[in-house]
CSV table of C-alpha atoms in Angstrom, one decimal:
chain,number,residue,atom,x,y,z
F,1,UNK,CA,0.0,16.9,-15.6
F,2,UNK,CA,-2.1,13.6,-15.5
F,3,UNK,CA,-4.3,15.1,-12.8
F,4,UNK,CA,-5.1,18.1,-14.9
F,5,UNK,CA,-6.2,15.9,-17.8
F,6,UNK,CA,-8.4,13.7,-15.6
F,7,UNK,CA,-10.6,16.6,-14.5
F,8,UNK,CA,-12.0,17.5,-17.9
F,9,UNK,CA,-12.6,13.8,-18.7
F,10,UNK,CA,-14.5,13.3,-15.5
F,11,UNK,CA,-16.5,16.5,-16.2
F,12,UNK,CA,-17.4,15.3,-19.6
F,13,UNK,CA,-18.5,11.8,-18.4
F,14,UNK,CA,-20.6,13.5,-15.7
F,15,UNK,CA,-22.3,15.8,-18.3
F,16,UNK,CA,-23.0,12.9,-20.7
F,17,UNK,CA,-24.4,10.9,-17.8
F,18,UNK,CA,-26.7,13.7,-16.7
F,19,UNK,CA,-27.8,14.3,-20.2
F,20,UNK,CA,-28.6,10.6,-20.7
F,21,UNK,CA,-30.7,10.6,-17.5
F,22,UNK,CA,-32.5,13.8,-18.5
F,23,UNK,CA,-33.2,12.4,-22.0
F,24,UNK,CA,-34.5,9.2,-20.5
F,25,UNK,CA,-36.7,11.1,-18.0
F,26,UNK,CA,-38.2,13.2,-20.9
F,27,UNK,CA,-38.9,10.1,-22.9
F,28,UNK,CA,-40.5,8.4,-19.9
F,29,UNK,CA,-42.5,11.5,-19.1
F,30,UNK,CA,-44.0,11.6,-22.6
F,31,UNK,CA,-46.8,9.1,-22.3
F,32,UNK,CA,-47.8,6.8,-25.1
F,33,UNK,CA,-51.5,7.1,-24.0
F,34,UNK,CA,-53.6,10.2,-24.5
F,35,UNK,CA,-56.8,10.9,-22.5
F,36,UNK,CA,-59.8,13.1,-23.4
F,37,UNK,CA,-61.5,14.5,-20.3
F,38,UNK,CA,-64.5,16.5,-19.3
F,39,UNK,CA,-64.7,18.7,-16.1
F,40,UNK,CA,-67.0,18.2,-13.2
F,41,UNK,CA,-69.0,21.4,-12.8
F,42,UNK,CA,-71.9,23.0,-11.0
F,43,UNK,CA,-75.1,23.3,-13.0
F,44,UNK,CA,-78.8,22.7,-13.4
F,45,UNK,CA,-80.6,19.7,-14.9
F,46,UNK,CA,-84.1,19.8,-16.2
F,47,UNK,CA,-86.4,17.5,-18.3
F,48,UNK,CA,-89.2,19.0,-20.4
F,49,UNK,CA,-92.3,17.9,-22.3
F,50,UNK,CA,-92.9,19.9,-25.5
F,51,UNK,CA,-96.4,20.9,-26.6
F,52,UNK,CA,-98.0,23.2,-29.1
F,53,UNK,CA,-101.1,25.2,-28.2
F,54,UNK,CA,-103.1,28.4,-28.8
F,55,UNK,CA,-103.1,31.5,-26.8
F,56,UNK,CA,-106.5,32.6,-25.5
F,57,UNK,CA,-108.0,35.0,-23.0
F,58,UNK,CA,-108.8,33.5,-19.7
F,59,UNK,CA,-112.5,34.4,-20.0
F,60,UNK,CA,-114.2,35.2,-23.3
F,61,UNK,CA,-118.0,36.0,-23.4
F,62,UNK,CA,-120.1,35.8,-26.5
F,63,UNK,CA,-122.7,38.5,-26.3
F,64,UNK,CA,-125.9,37.7,-28.2
F,65,UNK,CA,-129.5,38.9,-28.4
F,66,UNK,CA,-132.8,37.3,-27.4
F,67,UNK,CA,-135.0,39.4,-29.6
F,68,UNK,CA,-135.1,39.8,-33.4
F,69,UNK,CA,-134.8,43.1,-35.1
F,70,UNK,CA,-132.7,45.6,-37.0
F,71,UNK,CA,-129.5,47.0,-35.4
F,72,UNK,CA,-130.3,50.7,-35.2
F,73,UNK,CA,-127.2,51.8,-33.4
F,74,UNK,CA,-123.7,50.5,-32.5
F,75,UNK,CA,-121.8,52.1,-29.6
F,76,UNK,CA,-118.6,50.1,-29.7
F,77,UNK,CA,-116.1,48.7,-32.3
F,78,UNK,CA,-113.3,46.3,-32.5
F,79,UNK,CA,-110.8,46.6,-29.6
F,80,UNK,CA,-113.1,48.9,-27.6
F,81,UNK,CA,-112.5,48.8,-23.9
F,82,UNK,CA,-115.9,48.4,-22.2
F,83,UNK,CA,-117.2,48.3,-18.6
F,84,UNK,CA,-119.8,46.0,-17.2
F,85,UNK,CA,-123.3,47.4,-17.9
F,86,UNK,CA,-122.2,49.7,-20.8
F,87,UNK,CA,-124.4,49.9,-23.8
F,88,UNK,CA,-123.0,48.0,-26.8
F,89,UNK,CA,-125.8,48.2,-29.3
F,90,UNK,CA,-129.4,49.2,-29.8
F,91,UNK,CA,-132.0,47.1,-31.7
F,92,UNK,CA,-135.0,48.9,-33.3
F,93,UNK,CA,-137.6,49.3,-30.7
F,94,UNK,CA,-140.6,50.2,-32.9
F,95,UNK,CA,-142.1,46.7,-33.3
F,96,UNK,CA,-141.4,45.9,-29.7
F,97,UNK,CA,-143.2,49.0,-28.5
F,98,UNK,CA,-146.1,48.1,-30.7
F,99,UNK,CA,-146.3,44.7,-29.1
F,100,UNK,CA,-146.2,46.3,-25.7
F,101,UNK,CA,-149.0,48.7,-26.4
F,102,UNK,CA,-151.1,45.9,-27.7
F,103,UNK,CA,-150.5,43.8,-24.6
F,104,UNK,CA,-151.4,46.8,-22.4
F,105,UNK,CA,-154.7,47.1,-24.2
F,106,UNK,CA,-155.4,43.4,-23.6
F,107,UNK,CA,-154.7,43.9,-20.0
F,108,UNK,CA,-157.2,46.7,-19.7
F,109,UNK,CA,-159.8,44.7,-21.7
F,110,UNK,CA,-159.3,41.8,-19.3
F,111,UNK,CA,-159.7,44.0,-16.3
F,112,UNK,CA,-163.0,45.4,-17.7
F,113,UNK,CA,-164.3,41.9,-18.4
F,114,UNK,CA,-163.3,40.7,-15.0
F,115,UNK,CA,-165.1,43.5,-13.3
F,116,UNK,CA,-168.3,42.7,-15.3
F,117,UNK,CA,-168.0,39.0,-14.6
F,118,UNK,CA,-167.4,39.7,-11.0
F,119,UNK,CA,-170.5,41.9,-10.6
F,120,UNK,CA,-172.6,39.3,-12.5
F,121,UNK,CA,-171.4,36.6,-10.3
F,122,UNK,CA,-172.2,38.5,-7.0
F,123,UNK,CA,-175.7,39.3,-8.3
F,124,UNK,CA,-176.5,35.7,-9.3
F,125,UNK,CA,-175.0,34.4,-6.1
F,126,UNK,CA,-177.4,36.5,-4.0
F,127,UNK,CA,-180.3,35.3,-6.0
F,128,UNK,CA,-179.1,31.7,-5.8
F,129,UNK,CA,-178.8,32.0,-2.0
F,130,UNK,CA,-182.5,33.1,-1.9
F,131,UNK,CA,-183.3,30.1,-4.2
F,132,UNK,CA,-184.8,32.4,-6.8
F,133,UNK,CA,-182.7,30.9,-9.7
F,134,UNK,CA,-181.6,27.5,-10.8
F,135,UNK,CA,-178.2,26.0,-9.7
F,136,UNK,CA,-177.1,25.8,-13.4
F,137,UNK,CA,-177.3,29.6,-13.8
F,138,UNK,CA,-175.2,30.0,-10.6
F,139,UNK,CA,-172.6,27.5,-11.9
F,140,UNK,CA,-172.3,29.3,-15.2
F,141,UNK,CA,-171.7,32.7,-13.5
F,142,UNK,CA,-169.0,31.1,-11.4
F,143,UNK,CA,-167.3,29.7,-14.5
F,144,UNK,CA,-167.4,33.0,-16.3
F,145,UNK,CA,-165.9,34.7,-13.3
F,146,UNK,CA,-163.0,32.3,-13.0
F,147,UNK,CA,-162.2,32.4,-16.7
F,148,UNK,CA,-162.2,36.2,-16.6
F,149,UNK,CA,-159.6,36.1,-13.8
F,150,UNK,CA,-157.4,33.6,-15.8
F,151,UNK,CA,-157.7,35.8,-18.9
F,152,UNK,CA,-156.4,38.8,-16.9
F,153,UNK,CA,-153.5,36.7,-15.6
F,154,UNK,CA,-152.6,35.7,-19.1
F,155,UNK,CA,-152.8,39.2,-20.4
F,156,UNK,CA,-150.5,40.4,-17.6
F,157,UNK,CA,-148.0,37.7,-18.5
F,158,UNK,CA,-147.9,38.7,-22.1
F,159,UNK,CA,-147.5,42.3,-21.2
F,160,UNK,CA,-144.6,41.4,-18.8
F,161,UNK,CA,-142.9,39.5,-21.6
F,162,UNK,CA,-143.2,42.4,-24.0
F,163,UNK,CA,-141.6,44.7,-21.3
F,164,UNK,CA,-138.7,42.2,-21.0
F,165,UNK,CA,-138.3,42.0,-24.8
F,166,UNK,CA,-138.2,45.8,-25.0
F,167,UNK,CA,-135.5,45.8,-22.4
F,168,UNK,CA,-133.5,43.1,-24.4
F,169,UNK,CA,-133.5,45.6,-27.4
F,170,UNK,CA,-130.7,47.4,-25.6
F,171,UNK,CA,-127.5,45.2,-25.6
F,172,UNK,CA,-125.3,45.7,-22.5
F,173,UNK,CA,-121.8,44.4,-21.7
F,174,UNK,CA,-121.9,41.6,-19.1
F,175,UNK,CA,-118.3,42.1,-18.0
F,176,UNK,CA,-115.3,44.5,-18.0
F,177,UNK,CA,-113.1,43.8,-21.0
F,178,UNK,CA,-112.1,44.4,-24.6
F,179,UNK,CA,-114.2,43.8,-27.6
F,180,UNK,CA,-112.4,41.1,-29.7
F,181,UNK,CA,-115.0,40.7,-32.4
F,182,UNK,CA,-118.0,42.7,-33.7
F,183,UNK,CA,-120.2,40.4,-35.9
F,184,UNK,CA,-122.9,42.9,-36.9
F,185,UNK,CA,-123.3,46.3,-38.5
F,186,UNK,CA,-125.8,49.1,-38.2
F,187,UNK,CA,-128.9,48.3,-40.3
F,188,UNK,CA,-128.3,44.5,-40.2
F,189,UNK,CA,-131.2,42.3,-39.2
F,190,UNK,CA,-130.6,39.7,-36.5
F,191,UNK,CA,-133.0,36.8,-35.9
F,192,UNK,CA,-133.2,35.2,-32.5
F,193,UNK,CA,-134.5,31.7,-33.1
F,194,UNK,CA,-133.3,28.5,-31.6
F,195,UNK,CA,-129.6,29.6,-31.7
F,196,UNK,CA,-128.8,32.9,-30.2
F,197,UNK,CA,-126.8,35.0,-32.7
F,198,UNK,CA,-123.4,36.3,-31.4
F,199,UNK,CA,-123.1,40.0,-31.8
F,200,UNK,CA,-119.8,40.6,-29.9
F,201,UNK,CA,-117.0,38.6,-28.3
F,202,UNK,CA,-115.5,40.3,-25.2
F,203,UNK,CA,-112.4,39.2,-23.4
F,204,UNK,CA,-112.2,40.1,-19.8
F,205,UNK,CA,-108.5,40.8,-19.2
F,206,UNK,CA,-105.8,40.7,-21.8
F,207,UNK,CA,-103.0,41.2,-19.2
F,208,UNK,CA,-103.6,37.6,-18.1
F,209,UNK,CA,-103.7,35.0,-20.9
F,210,UNK,CA,-103.8,31.2,-21.1
F,211,UNK,CA,-102.3,28.6,-23.4
F,212,UNK,CA,-104.5,25.8,-24.4
F,213,UNK,CA,-101.9,23.1,-25.4
F,214,UNK,CA,-102.3,19.5,-26.7
F,215,UNK,CA,-100.0,17.1,-24.8
F,216,UNK,CA,-99.4,13.6,-26.2
F,217,UNK,CA,-100.7,10.7,-24.1
F,218,UNK,CA,-97.1,9.3,-23.7
F,219,UNK,CA,-96.1,12.5,-21.9
F,220,UNK,CA,-99.3,13.5,-20.0
F,221,UNK,CA,-98.3,11.3,-16.9
F,222,UNK,CA,-95.3,13.6,-16.3
F,223,UNK,CA,-97.3,16.9,-16.4
F,224,UNK,CA,-98.5,18.1,-12.9
F,225,UNK,CA,-100.3,21.2,-11.7
F,226,UNK,CA,-98.0,24.1,-10.9
F,227,UNK,CA,-95.1,23.1,-13.1
F,228,UNK,CA,-93.2,25.9,-14.8
F,229,UNK,CA,-93.6,26.5,-18.5
F,230,UNK,CA,-91.6,28.5,-21.1
F,231,UNK,CA,-93.0,29.1,-24.5
F,232,UNK,CA,-92.3,31.2,-27.6
F,233,UNK,CA,-94.5,32.6,-30.3
F,234,UNK,CA,-93.7,33.3,-33.9
F,235,UNK,CA,-94.3,37.0,-33.6
F,236,UNK,CA,-91.4,37.3,-31.0
F,237,UNK,CA,-89.1,34.4,-31.7
F,238,UNK,CA,-86.3,35.8,-29.5
F,239,UNK,CA,-88.5,36.2,-26.4
F,240,UNK,CA,-89.4,33.5,-23.9
F,241,UNK,CA,-92.7,33.9,-22.1
F,242,UNK,CA,-93.4,32.2,-18.7
F,243,UNK,CA,-96.5,30.3,-17.7
F,244,UNK,CA,-97.8,27.9,-15.1
F,245,UNK,CA,-99.8,24.7,-15.5
F,246,UNK,CA,-103.2,25.4,-14.0
F,247,UNK,CA,-105.5,22.7,-15.4
F,248,UNK,CA,-105.1,19.2,-16.9
F,249,UNK,CA,-108.4,18.2,-18.6
F,250,UNK,CA,-109.5,14.6,-18.5
F,251,UNK,CA,-111.4,14.6,-21.7
F,252,UNK,CA,-109.2,13.0,-24.4
F,253,UNK,CA,-108.9,14.5,-27.9
F,254,UNK,CA,-108.5,11.9,-30.7
F,255,UNK,CA,-107.4,13.1,-34.0
F,256,UNK,CA,-106.4,10.5,-36.7
F,257,UNK,CA,-105.9,7.8,-33.9
F,258,UNK,CA,-103.6,10.1,-32.0
F,259,UNK,CA,-104.7,10.7,-28.4
F,260,UNK,CA,-103.8,14.0,-26.7
F,261,UNK,CA,-104.9,15.8,-23.6
F,262,UNK,CA,-105.6,19.5,-23.2
F,263,UNK,CA,-103.4,21.3,-20.7
F,264,UNK,CA,-104.2,24.8,-19.7
F,265,UNK,CA,-101.2,27.2,-18.8
F,266,UNK,CA,-101.8,30.6,-17.3
F,267,UNK,CA,-99.3,33.3,-18.6
F,268,UNK,CA,-99.0,36.9,-17.4
F,269,UNK,CA,-99.1,39.4,-20.3
F,270,UNK,CA,-98.4,42.8,-18.7
F,271,UNK,CA,-97.2,44.4,-22.0
F,272,UNK,CA,-100.0,42.7,-23.9
F,273,UNK,CA,-97.6,41.3,-26.6
F,274,UNK,CA,-99.5,38.1,-26.6
F,275,UNK,CA,-102.7,38.1,-28.6
F,276,UNK,CA,-105.6,35.6,-28.8
F,277,UNK,CA,-105.1,33.0,-31.5
F,278,UNK,CA,-101.3,33.0,-31.5
F,279,UNK,CA,-99.5,29.6,-31.7
F,280,UNK,CA,-97.4,28.8,-28.6
F,281,UNK,CA,-94.5,26.3,-28.6
F,282,UNK,CA,-94.2,25.3,-25.0
F,283,UNK,CA,-91.7,23.5,-22.8
F,284,UNK,CA,-93.1,22.1,-19.6
F,285,UNK,CA,-90.5,21.6,-17.0
F,286,UNK,CA,-91.5,18.3,-15.5
F,287,UNK,CA,-88.3,17.6,-13.6
F,288,UNK,CA,-86.0,20.4,-12.5
F,289,UNK,CA,-83.1,20.7,-10.1
F,290,UNK,CA,-80.6,23.5,-9.5
F,291,UNK,CA,-77.0,23.9,-8.2
F,292,UNK,CA,-76.0,20.3,-8.8
F,293,UNK,CA,-72.6,18.7,-9.2
F,294,UNK,CA,-72.8,17.4,-12.8
F,295,UNK,CA,-70.7,15.7,-15.4
F,296,UNK,CA,-71.3,14.9,-19.0
F,297,UNK,CA,-73.1,11.5,-19.4
F,298,UNK,CA,-70.6,10.2,-21.9
F,299,UNK,CA,-68.1,9.8,-19.1
F,300,UNK,CA,-70.3,7.0,-17.6
F,301,UNK,CA,-70.0,4.9,-20.7
F,302,UNK,CA,-66.2,5.1,-20.9
F,303,UNK,CA,-64.5,1.7,-20.8
F,304,UNK,CA,-60.7,1.8,-20.7
F,305,UNK,CA,-58.8,-0.2,-23.4
F,306,UNK,CA,-56.9,-3.0,-21.7
F,307,UNK,CA,-53.8,-2.7,-24.0
F,308,UNK,CA,-53.5,1.0,-23.6
F,309,UNK,CA,-54.0,0.7,-19.8
F,310,UNK,CA,-51.2,-1.9,-19.7
F,311,UNK,CA,-48.9,0.6,-21.6
F,312,UNK,CA,-50.0,3.3,-19.2
F,313,UNK,CA,-49.2,1.3,-16.1
F,314,UNK,CA,-45.7,0.4,-17.4
F,315,UNK,CA,-44.9,4.1,-17.8
F,316,UNK,CA,-46.4,5.0,-14.4
F,317,UNK,CA,-45.2,2.4,-11.9
F,318,UNK,CA,-46.6,4.6,-9.1
F,319,UNK,CA,-50.2,3.9,-10.3
F,320,UNK,CA,-52.4,1.7,-8.2
F,321,UNK,CA,-52.3,-1.3,-10.5
F,322,UNK,CA,-54.4,-3.6,-8.3
F,323,UNK,CA,-57.2,-1.0,-8.0
F,324,UNK,CA,-57.2,-0.4,-11.8
F,325,UNK,CA,-57.2,-4.1,-12.6
F,326,UNK,CA,-60.1,-4.7,-10.1
F,327,UNK,CA,-62.1,-2.0,-11.7
F,328,UNK,CA,-61.4,-3.3,-15.3
F,329,UNK,CA,-62.4,-6.8,-14.3
F,330,UNK,CA,-65.6,-5.6,-12.6
F,331,UNK,CA,-66.5,-3.4,-15.6
F,332,UNK,CA,-66.0,-6.4,-17.9
F,333,UNK,CA,-68.4,-8.6,-15.8
F,334,UNK,CA,-71.1,-6.0,-15.1
F,335,UNK,CA,-74.0,-5.3,-17.3
F,336,UNK,CA,-74.4,-2.1,-19.1
F,337,UNK,CA,-75.7,0.8,-17.0
F,338,UNK,CA,-77.0,4.2,-18.1
F,339,UNK,CA,-76.0,5.8,-14.9
F,340,UNK,CA,-79.5,6.5,-13.6
F,341,UNK,CA,-81.5,5.3,-10.7
F,342,UNK,CA,-78.9,6.2,-7.9
F,343,UNK,CA,-76.8,3.1,-8.8
F,344,UNK,CA,-73.1,3.2,-8.0
F,345,UNK,CA,-71.0,3.6,-11.2
F,346,UNK,CA,-67.4,4.1,-12.0
F,347,UNK,CA,-65.9,7.2,-13.3
F,348,UNK,CA,-62.2,7.5,-14.3
F,349,UNK,CA,-60.7,10.6,-12.8
F,350,UNK,CA,-57.4,12.1,-14.1
F,351,UNK,CA,-55.3,14.1,-11.7
F,352,UNK,CA,-52.1,15.3,-13.4
F,353,UNK,CA,-50.6,12.3,-15.0
F,354,UNK,CA,-52.3,9.8,-12.7
F,355,UNK,CA,-55.6,8.3,-13.4
F,356,UNK,CA,-57.8,6.3,-11.0
F,357,UNK,CA,-61.3,4.7,-10.9
F,358,UNK,CA,-63.8,6.3,-8.6
F,359,UNK,CA,-67.1,4.8,-7.5
F,360,UNK,CA,-69.8,7.5,-7.6
F,361,UNK,CA,-73.6,7.7,-7.0
F,362,UNK,CA,-75.6,9.4,-9.6
F,363,UNK,CA,-78.9,11.2,-9.7
F,364,UNK,CA,-81.2,12.9,-12.2
F,365,UNK,CA,-80.2,13.3,-15.8
F,366,UNK,CA,-81.4,15.1,-18.9
F,367,UNK,CA,-79.7,12.8,-21.3
F,368,UNK,CA,-76.7,15.1,-21.8
F,369,UNK,CA,-75.5,15.8,-18.2
F,370,UNK,CA,-76.0,13.7,-15.0
F,371,UNK,CA,-75.9,14.6,-11.4
F,372,UNK,CA,-73.1,13.1,-9.3
F,373,UNK,CA,-74.0,12.9,-5.7
F,374,UNK,CA,-70.7,11.6,-4.3
F,375,UNK,CA,-67.2,10.5,-5.3
F,376,UNK,CA,-66.0,13.6,-7.2
F,377,UNK,CA,-66.0,17.2,-6.7
F,378,UNK,CA,-66.2,20.4,-8.9
F,379,UNK,CA,-63.1,20.9,-11.0
F,380,UNK,CA,-62.2,17.2,-11.3
F,381,UNK,CA,-61.3,16.0,-14.8
F,382,UNK,CA,-63.2,12.8,-15.8
F,383,UNK,CA,-62.0,10.7,-18.7
F,384,UNK,CA,-64.5,9.9,-21.5
F,385,UNK,CA,-62.1,8.6,-24.1
F,386,UNK,CA,-58.5,7.3,-24.6
F,387,UNK,CA,-56.2,6.5,-27.5
F,388,UNK,CA,-52.6,6.2,-28.3
F,389,UNK,CA,-50.6,9.3,-28.5
F,390,UNK,CA,-49.5,8.4,-32.0
F,391,UNK,CA,-53.1,8.1,-33.1
F,392,UNK,CA,-54.0,11.5,-31.6
F,393,UNK,CA,-51.0,13.2,-33.2
F,394,UNK,CA,-51.9,11.7,-36.6
F,395,UNK,CA,-55.4,12.9,-36.3
F,396,UNK,CA,-54.2,16.3,-35.3
F,397,UNK,CA,-51.8,16.5,-38.1
F,398,UNK,CA,-54.4,15.4,-40.6
F,399,UNK,CA,-56.9,18.1,-39.4
F,400,UNK,CA,-54.3,20.8,-39.5
F,401,UNK,CA,-53.1,19.7,-43.0
F,402,UNK,CA,-56.7,19.8,-44.3
F,403,UNK,CA,-57.1,23.3,-43.1
F,404,UNK,CA,-53.7,24.5,-44.3
F,405,UNK,CA,-53.9,27.1,-47.2
F,406,UNK,CA,-50.5,25.9,-48.5
F,407,UNK,CA,-51.7,22.4,-49.3
F,408,UNK,CA,-52.7,21.8,-52.9
F,409,UNK,CA,-56.4,21.8,-53.4
F,410,UNK,CA,-58.4,19.8,-56.0
F,411,UNK,CA,-59.2,22.2,-58.8
F,412,UNK,CA,-62.8,23.3,-59.1
F,413,UNK,CA,-64.7,22.3,-62.3
F,414,UNK,CA,-65.3,25.2,-64.7
F,415,UNK,CA,-68.4,25.7,-66.7
F,416,UNK,CA,-67.9,27.0,-70.2
F,417,UNK,CA,-70.7,29.2,-71.6
F,418,UNK,CA,-71.3,29.3,-75.4
């Protein structure tokens, strides 16, 4: 009978003992320290220089006139596609033809005068050789003859110039392109004086455009030929256009004591969405690397709390205490480091419930993410903050309470209208 009673008692004691161990294990497993982590991933890092500029055609020609007159005919208008040598406009030729006729008459008169002076010269020369006339008469005949030849040469020059002016009355396109601007109308008088008046502006090819951007002097040292550019325009805010840096002009532009330099970026425009004069907001990729192992930069600035780390090591006796303490001491003695310049820095990696300091070598950064060249791999969880579990639970409860629709809300003020 005693044997039968002892079995249930032993069973109860065993159950209580197992439950106590399980409860203790659960309490031990629940850590008093909470960690916030960020993953190590694969990604790209790029640094950019921003600039604002104006979109222009790569080549724009201002077509003017070298002769004055009335525009008698226009053959093109705004946006007309023209070919090289095509007639654009015609200036009234009437006064130019009259000048040409006059110069022709002067040439004929000069020829007649030259023939007369030449005959006189030859006759006097023969008499002078026979010593039948004085030398003074002979010299006068020579002078008249030479002057007549000069007069003919001058008349021919005037006549040639009038022929050229007549040709200038017809305005031709110097290039293949599109008429961007027409500055004259039929019947308008143009005067070619010291400044040649512009009649048309022609862009050679609107499928290839360029951005003329102003880059601040503090950033110009980072800009290099061939760098990739992305830009947007107000007309298409959701589209990103691509360009390439093709020229960095050395001439500074000073506006209100601000020094900038002009950077030319060539942009393909196959759909001709980009138009001359649009404002471009450009990002020049001055430093760009792809398919890197990266981590958020805030993990580099993480410094473990000594009290919380002591609590953590008590709950995790399997942790490498000596390694953790060495890292904490070296972190306290070292100067602040931003993680750049390929200097070895410490990241705290969390694997399951275990954390450990890892020395890593960093690379390029964009201020948000930084390249990690060694020490960690993709998928690792890196600590960037830690706090007590009680604090985290309190913060979570406060946030959930604030969002709860069942919590009483402060009544809104009512406005009474009379």
